[in-house]
Coordinates of C-alpha atoms in Angstrom, one line a residue:
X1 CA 22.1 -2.5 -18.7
X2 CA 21.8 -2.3 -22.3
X3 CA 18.3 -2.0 -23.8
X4 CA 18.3 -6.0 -25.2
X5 CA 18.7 -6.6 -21.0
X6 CA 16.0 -4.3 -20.4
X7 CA 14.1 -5.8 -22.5
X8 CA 15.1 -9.7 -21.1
X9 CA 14.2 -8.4 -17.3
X10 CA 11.0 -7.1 -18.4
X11 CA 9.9 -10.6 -20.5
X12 CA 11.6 -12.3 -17.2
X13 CA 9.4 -10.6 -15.2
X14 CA 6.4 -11.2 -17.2
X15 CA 6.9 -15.2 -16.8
X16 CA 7.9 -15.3 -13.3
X17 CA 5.1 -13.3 -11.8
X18 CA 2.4 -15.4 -14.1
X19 CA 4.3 -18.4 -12.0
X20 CA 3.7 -16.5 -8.7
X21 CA 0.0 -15.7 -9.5
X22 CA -0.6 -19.3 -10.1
X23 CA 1.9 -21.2 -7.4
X24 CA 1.6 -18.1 -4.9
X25 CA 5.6 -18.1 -4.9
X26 CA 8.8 -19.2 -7.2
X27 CA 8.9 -16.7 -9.8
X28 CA 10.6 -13.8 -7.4
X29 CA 13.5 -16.3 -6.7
X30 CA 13.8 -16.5 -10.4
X31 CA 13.9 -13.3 -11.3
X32 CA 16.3 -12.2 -8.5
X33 CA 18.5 -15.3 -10.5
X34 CA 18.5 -13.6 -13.8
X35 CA 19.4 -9.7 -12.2
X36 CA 22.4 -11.4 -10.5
X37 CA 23.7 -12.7 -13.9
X38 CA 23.7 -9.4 -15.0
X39 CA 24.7 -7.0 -12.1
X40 CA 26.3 -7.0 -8.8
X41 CA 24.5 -8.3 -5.8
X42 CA 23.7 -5.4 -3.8
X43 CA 22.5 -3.7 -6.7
X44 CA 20.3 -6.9 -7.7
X45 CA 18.8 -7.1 -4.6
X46 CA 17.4 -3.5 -4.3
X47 CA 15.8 -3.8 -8.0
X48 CA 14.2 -6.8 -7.5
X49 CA 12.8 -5.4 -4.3
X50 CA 11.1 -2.5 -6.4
X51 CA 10.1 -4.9 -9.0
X52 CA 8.4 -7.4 -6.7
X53 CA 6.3 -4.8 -4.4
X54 CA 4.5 -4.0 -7.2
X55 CA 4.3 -8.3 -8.5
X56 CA 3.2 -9.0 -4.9
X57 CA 1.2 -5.4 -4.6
X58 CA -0.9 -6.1 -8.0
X59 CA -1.4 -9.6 -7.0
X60 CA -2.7 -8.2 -3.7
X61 CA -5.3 -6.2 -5.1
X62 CA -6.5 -8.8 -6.8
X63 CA -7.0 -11.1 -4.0
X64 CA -7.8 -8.5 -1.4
X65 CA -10.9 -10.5 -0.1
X66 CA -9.0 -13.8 0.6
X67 CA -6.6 -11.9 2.6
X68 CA -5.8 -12.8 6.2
X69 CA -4.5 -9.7 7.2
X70 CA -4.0 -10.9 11.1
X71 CA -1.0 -12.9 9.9
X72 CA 0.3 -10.1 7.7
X73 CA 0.7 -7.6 10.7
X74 CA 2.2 -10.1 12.5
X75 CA 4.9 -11.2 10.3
X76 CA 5.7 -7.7 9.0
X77 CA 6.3 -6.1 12.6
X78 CA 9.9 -7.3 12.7
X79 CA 10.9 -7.0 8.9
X80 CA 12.7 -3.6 9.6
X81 CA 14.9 -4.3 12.9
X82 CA 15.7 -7.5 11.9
X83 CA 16.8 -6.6 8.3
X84 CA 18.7 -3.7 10.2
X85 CA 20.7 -6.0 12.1
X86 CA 21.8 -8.3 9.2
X87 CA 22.2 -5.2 6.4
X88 CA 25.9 -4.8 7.6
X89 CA 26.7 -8.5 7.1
X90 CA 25.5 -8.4 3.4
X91 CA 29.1 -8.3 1.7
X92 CA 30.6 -10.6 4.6
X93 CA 27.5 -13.2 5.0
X94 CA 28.3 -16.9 3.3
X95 CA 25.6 -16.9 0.8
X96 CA 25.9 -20.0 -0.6
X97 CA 25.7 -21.7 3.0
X98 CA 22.8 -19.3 3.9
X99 CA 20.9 -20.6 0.3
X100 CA 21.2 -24.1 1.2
X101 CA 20.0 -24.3 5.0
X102 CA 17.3 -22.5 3.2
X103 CA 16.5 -24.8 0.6
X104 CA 16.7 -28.2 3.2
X105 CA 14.6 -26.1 5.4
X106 CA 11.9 -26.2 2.6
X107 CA 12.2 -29.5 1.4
X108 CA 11.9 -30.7 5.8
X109 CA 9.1 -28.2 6.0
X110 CA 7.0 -29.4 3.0
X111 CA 7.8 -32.6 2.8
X112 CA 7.9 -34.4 6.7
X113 CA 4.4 -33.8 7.1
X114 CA 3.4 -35.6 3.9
X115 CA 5.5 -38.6 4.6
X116 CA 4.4 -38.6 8.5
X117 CA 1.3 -37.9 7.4
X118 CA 0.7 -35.4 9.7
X119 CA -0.7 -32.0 8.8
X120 CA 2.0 -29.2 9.1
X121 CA 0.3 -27.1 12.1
X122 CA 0.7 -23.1 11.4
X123 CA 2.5 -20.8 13.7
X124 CA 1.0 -19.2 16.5
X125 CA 1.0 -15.2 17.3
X126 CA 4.6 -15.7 18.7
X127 CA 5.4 -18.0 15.8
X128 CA 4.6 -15.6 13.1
X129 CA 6.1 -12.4 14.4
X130 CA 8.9 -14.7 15.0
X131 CA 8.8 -16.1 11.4
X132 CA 8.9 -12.3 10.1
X133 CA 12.0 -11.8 12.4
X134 CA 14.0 -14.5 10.3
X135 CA 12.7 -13.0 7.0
X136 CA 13.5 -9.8 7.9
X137 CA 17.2 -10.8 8.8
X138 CA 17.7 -13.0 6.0
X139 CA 15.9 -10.9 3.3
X140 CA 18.7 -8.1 2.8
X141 CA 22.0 -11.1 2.5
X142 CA 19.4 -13.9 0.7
X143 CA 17.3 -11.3 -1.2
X144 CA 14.1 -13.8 -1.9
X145 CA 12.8 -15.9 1.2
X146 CA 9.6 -16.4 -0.4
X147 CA 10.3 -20.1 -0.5
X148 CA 11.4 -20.7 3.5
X149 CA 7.9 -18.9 4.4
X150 CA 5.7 -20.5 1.7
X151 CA 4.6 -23.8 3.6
X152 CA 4.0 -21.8 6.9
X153 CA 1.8 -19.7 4.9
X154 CA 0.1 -22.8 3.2
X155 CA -0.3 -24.3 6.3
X156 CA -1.6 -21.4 8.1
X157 CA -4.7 -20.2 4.9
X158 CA -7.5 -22.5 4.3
X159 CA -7.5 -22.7 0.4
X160 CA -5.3 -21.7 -2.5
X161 CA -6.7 -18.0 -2.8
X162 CA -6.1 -17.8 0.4
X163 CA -2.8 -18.7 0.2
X164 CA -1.4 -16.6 -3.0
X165 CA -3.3 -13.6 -1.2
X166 CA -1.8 -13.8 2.0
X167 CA 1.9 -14.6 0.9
X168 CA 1.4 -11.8 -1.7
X169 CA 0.1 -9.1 0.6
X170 CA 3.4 -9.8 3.6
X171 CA 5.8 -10.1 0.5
X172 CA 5.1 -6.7 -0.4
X173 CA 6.1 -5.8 3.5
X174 CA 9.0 -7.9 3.6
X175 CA 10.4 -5.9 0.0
X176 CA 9.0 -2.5 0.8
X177 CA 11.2 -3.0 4.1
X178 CA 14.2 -3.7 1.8
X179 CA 13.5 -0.8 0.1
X180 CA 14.3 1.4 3.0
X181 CA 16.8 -0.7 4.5
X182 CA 19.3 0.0 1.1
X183 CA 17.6 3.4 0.6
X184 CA 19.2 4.4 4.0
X185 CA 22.5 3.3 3.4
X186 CA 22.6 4.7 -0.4
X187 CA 22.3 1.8 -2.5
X188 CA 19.2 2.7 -4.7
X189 CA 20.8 3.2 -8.5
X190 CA 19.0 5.6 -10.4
X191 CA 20.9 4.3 -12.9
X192 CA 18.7 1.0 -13.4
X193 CA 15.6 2.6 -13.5
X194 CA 14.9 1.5 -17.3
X195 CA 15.4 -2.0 -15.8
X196 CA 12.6 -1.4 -12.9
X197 CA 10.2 0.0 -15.4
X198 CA 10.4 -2.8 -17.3
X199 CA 10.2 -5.1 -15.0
X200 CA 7.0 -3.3 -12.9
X201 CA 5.7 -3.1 -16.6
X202 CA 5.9 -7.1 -17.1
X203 CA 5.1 -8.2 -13.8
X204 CA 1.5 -6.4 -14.3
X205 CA 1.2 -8.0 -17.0
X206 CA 2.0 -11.1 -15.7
X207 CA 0.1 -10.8 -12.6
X208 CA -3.6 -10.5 -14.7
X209 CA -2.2 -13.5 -16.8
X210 CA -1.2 -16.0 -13.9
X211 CA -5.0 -14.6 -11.9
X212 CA -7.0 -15.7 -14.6
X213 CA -5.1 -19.6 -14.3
X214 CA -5.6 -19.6 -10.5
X215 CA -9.6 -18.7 -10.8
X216 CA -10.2 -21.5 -13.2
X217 CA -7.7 -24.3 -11.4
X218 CA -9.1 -27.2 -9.1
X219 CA -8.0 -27.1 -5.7
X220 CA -6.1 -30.7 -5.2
X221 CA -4.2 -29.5 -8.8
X222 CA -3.0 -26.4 -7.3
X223 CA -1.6 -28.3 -4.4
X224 CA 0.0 -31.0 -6.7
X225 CA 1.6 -27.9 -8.6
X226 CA 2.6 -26.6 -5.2
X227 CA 4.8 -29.5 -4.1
X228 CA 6.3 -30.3 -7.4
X229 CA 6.8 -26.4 -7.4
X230 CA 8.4 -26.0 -4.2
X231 CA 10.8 -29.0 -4.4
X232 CA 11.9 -27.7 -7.9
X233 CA 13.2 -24.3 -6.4
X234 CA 14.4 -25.8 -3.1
X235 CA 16.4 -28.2 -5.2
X236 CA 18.0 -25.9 -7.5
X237 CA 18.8 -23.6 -4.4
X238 CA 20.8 -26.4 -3.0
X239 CA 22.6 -27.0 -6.4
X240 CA 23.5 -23.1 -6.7
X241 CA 24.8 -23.4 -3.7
X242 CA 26.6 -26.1 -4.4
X243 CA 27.8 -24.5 -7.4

């Protein structure tokens, strides 16, 4: 990357993780949309990972008390076999038909319940390591899955710091496990590291920015946010796919 690249991942990563502080998820997908644009896919995938465990890792520490950590052990105990089974298929797997089953997934998921008006009932124990398993598998082909897990994780926290908390805190599992799944095989590029720096740099940044938002915002806005939010990115997924 040249340094006006650099320089546009780290401004990138300054908006998008405001957008995550705030929404809880939406900027990662983002991001991992402007990397691709610039290099290949397996390299993308690894530097956002690095980028995004510290986004999700700063945003963690912030909300450390509205944490549920019982869900985050049990979604993360999975991440690495799964994502060891699927890390083979990462050249082969059809990403376009991957990125739309999960984009209708999160329009069924977030949307059925408000038109049946019925609440959207949160996994069980077996339902959240299971919902880790599919992360896990999908998060080394897909690279961002934040927005498939997003309205079991609203469903499953009581309020909206809960929420951005709890999402943040697994995130940083599902991406650490990325880490050492492409680690392992070799495909960590030193060569980006002015890239990552920036990035960590803006997502800092924009982690304090979006945390100060969130305090300050009503709960019944945030969750107006949330579903224009979520349909947004689960929309465009479908039409990159189509694409």
């Amino acid at each position: 990357m040249g340094l006006e690249t650099v320089v546009l991942v780290g401004v990138c990563a300054v908006a998008t993780s405001a957008l995550t502080a705030v929404l809880g998820f939406g900027g990662g997908i983002v991001l991992l949309a402007v990397l691709v644009a610039f290099v290949d896919p397996l390299v993308a995938i690894p530097l956002h990972a690095a980028i995004q465990v510290v986004s999700n890792g700063t945003r963690t520490i912030v909300r450390h008390r509205d944490v549920d950590w019982s869900i985050v052990w049990k979604t993360s105990l999975l991440l690495l076999p799964a994502g060891a089974l699927t890390l083979p298929l990462a050249r082969q797997a059809p990403e376009a038909a991957l990125q739309a089953l999960i984009a209708v997934a999160v329009l069924a998921a977030t949307w059925l319940p408000v038109w049946l008006s019925r609440p959207f009932h949160p996994p069980g124990t077996a339902g959240w390591i299971g919902l880790g398993g599919v992360i896990g598998a999908l998060n080394p082909v897909v690279g961002a899955t934040g927005p498939l897990a997003a309205p079991f994780f609203r469903a499953g926290t009581s309020d909206r710091l809960g929420f951005v908390g709890t999402f943040a805190a697994t995130q940083v599992s599902g991406h650490l496990a990325k880490l050492v799944l492409f680690g392992v095989v070799g495909l960590l590029p030193a060569s980006q590291a002015p890239a990552a720096a920036a990035g960590i740099a803006g997502v800092i940044a924009g982690t304090w920015l979006g945390s100060r938002v969130l305090d300050r915002m009503p709960e019944r806005r945030f969750d107006r946010l949330y579903l224009l939010a979520i349909t947004v990115v689960a929309l465009w997924l479908l039409v990159d796919a189509a694409r």
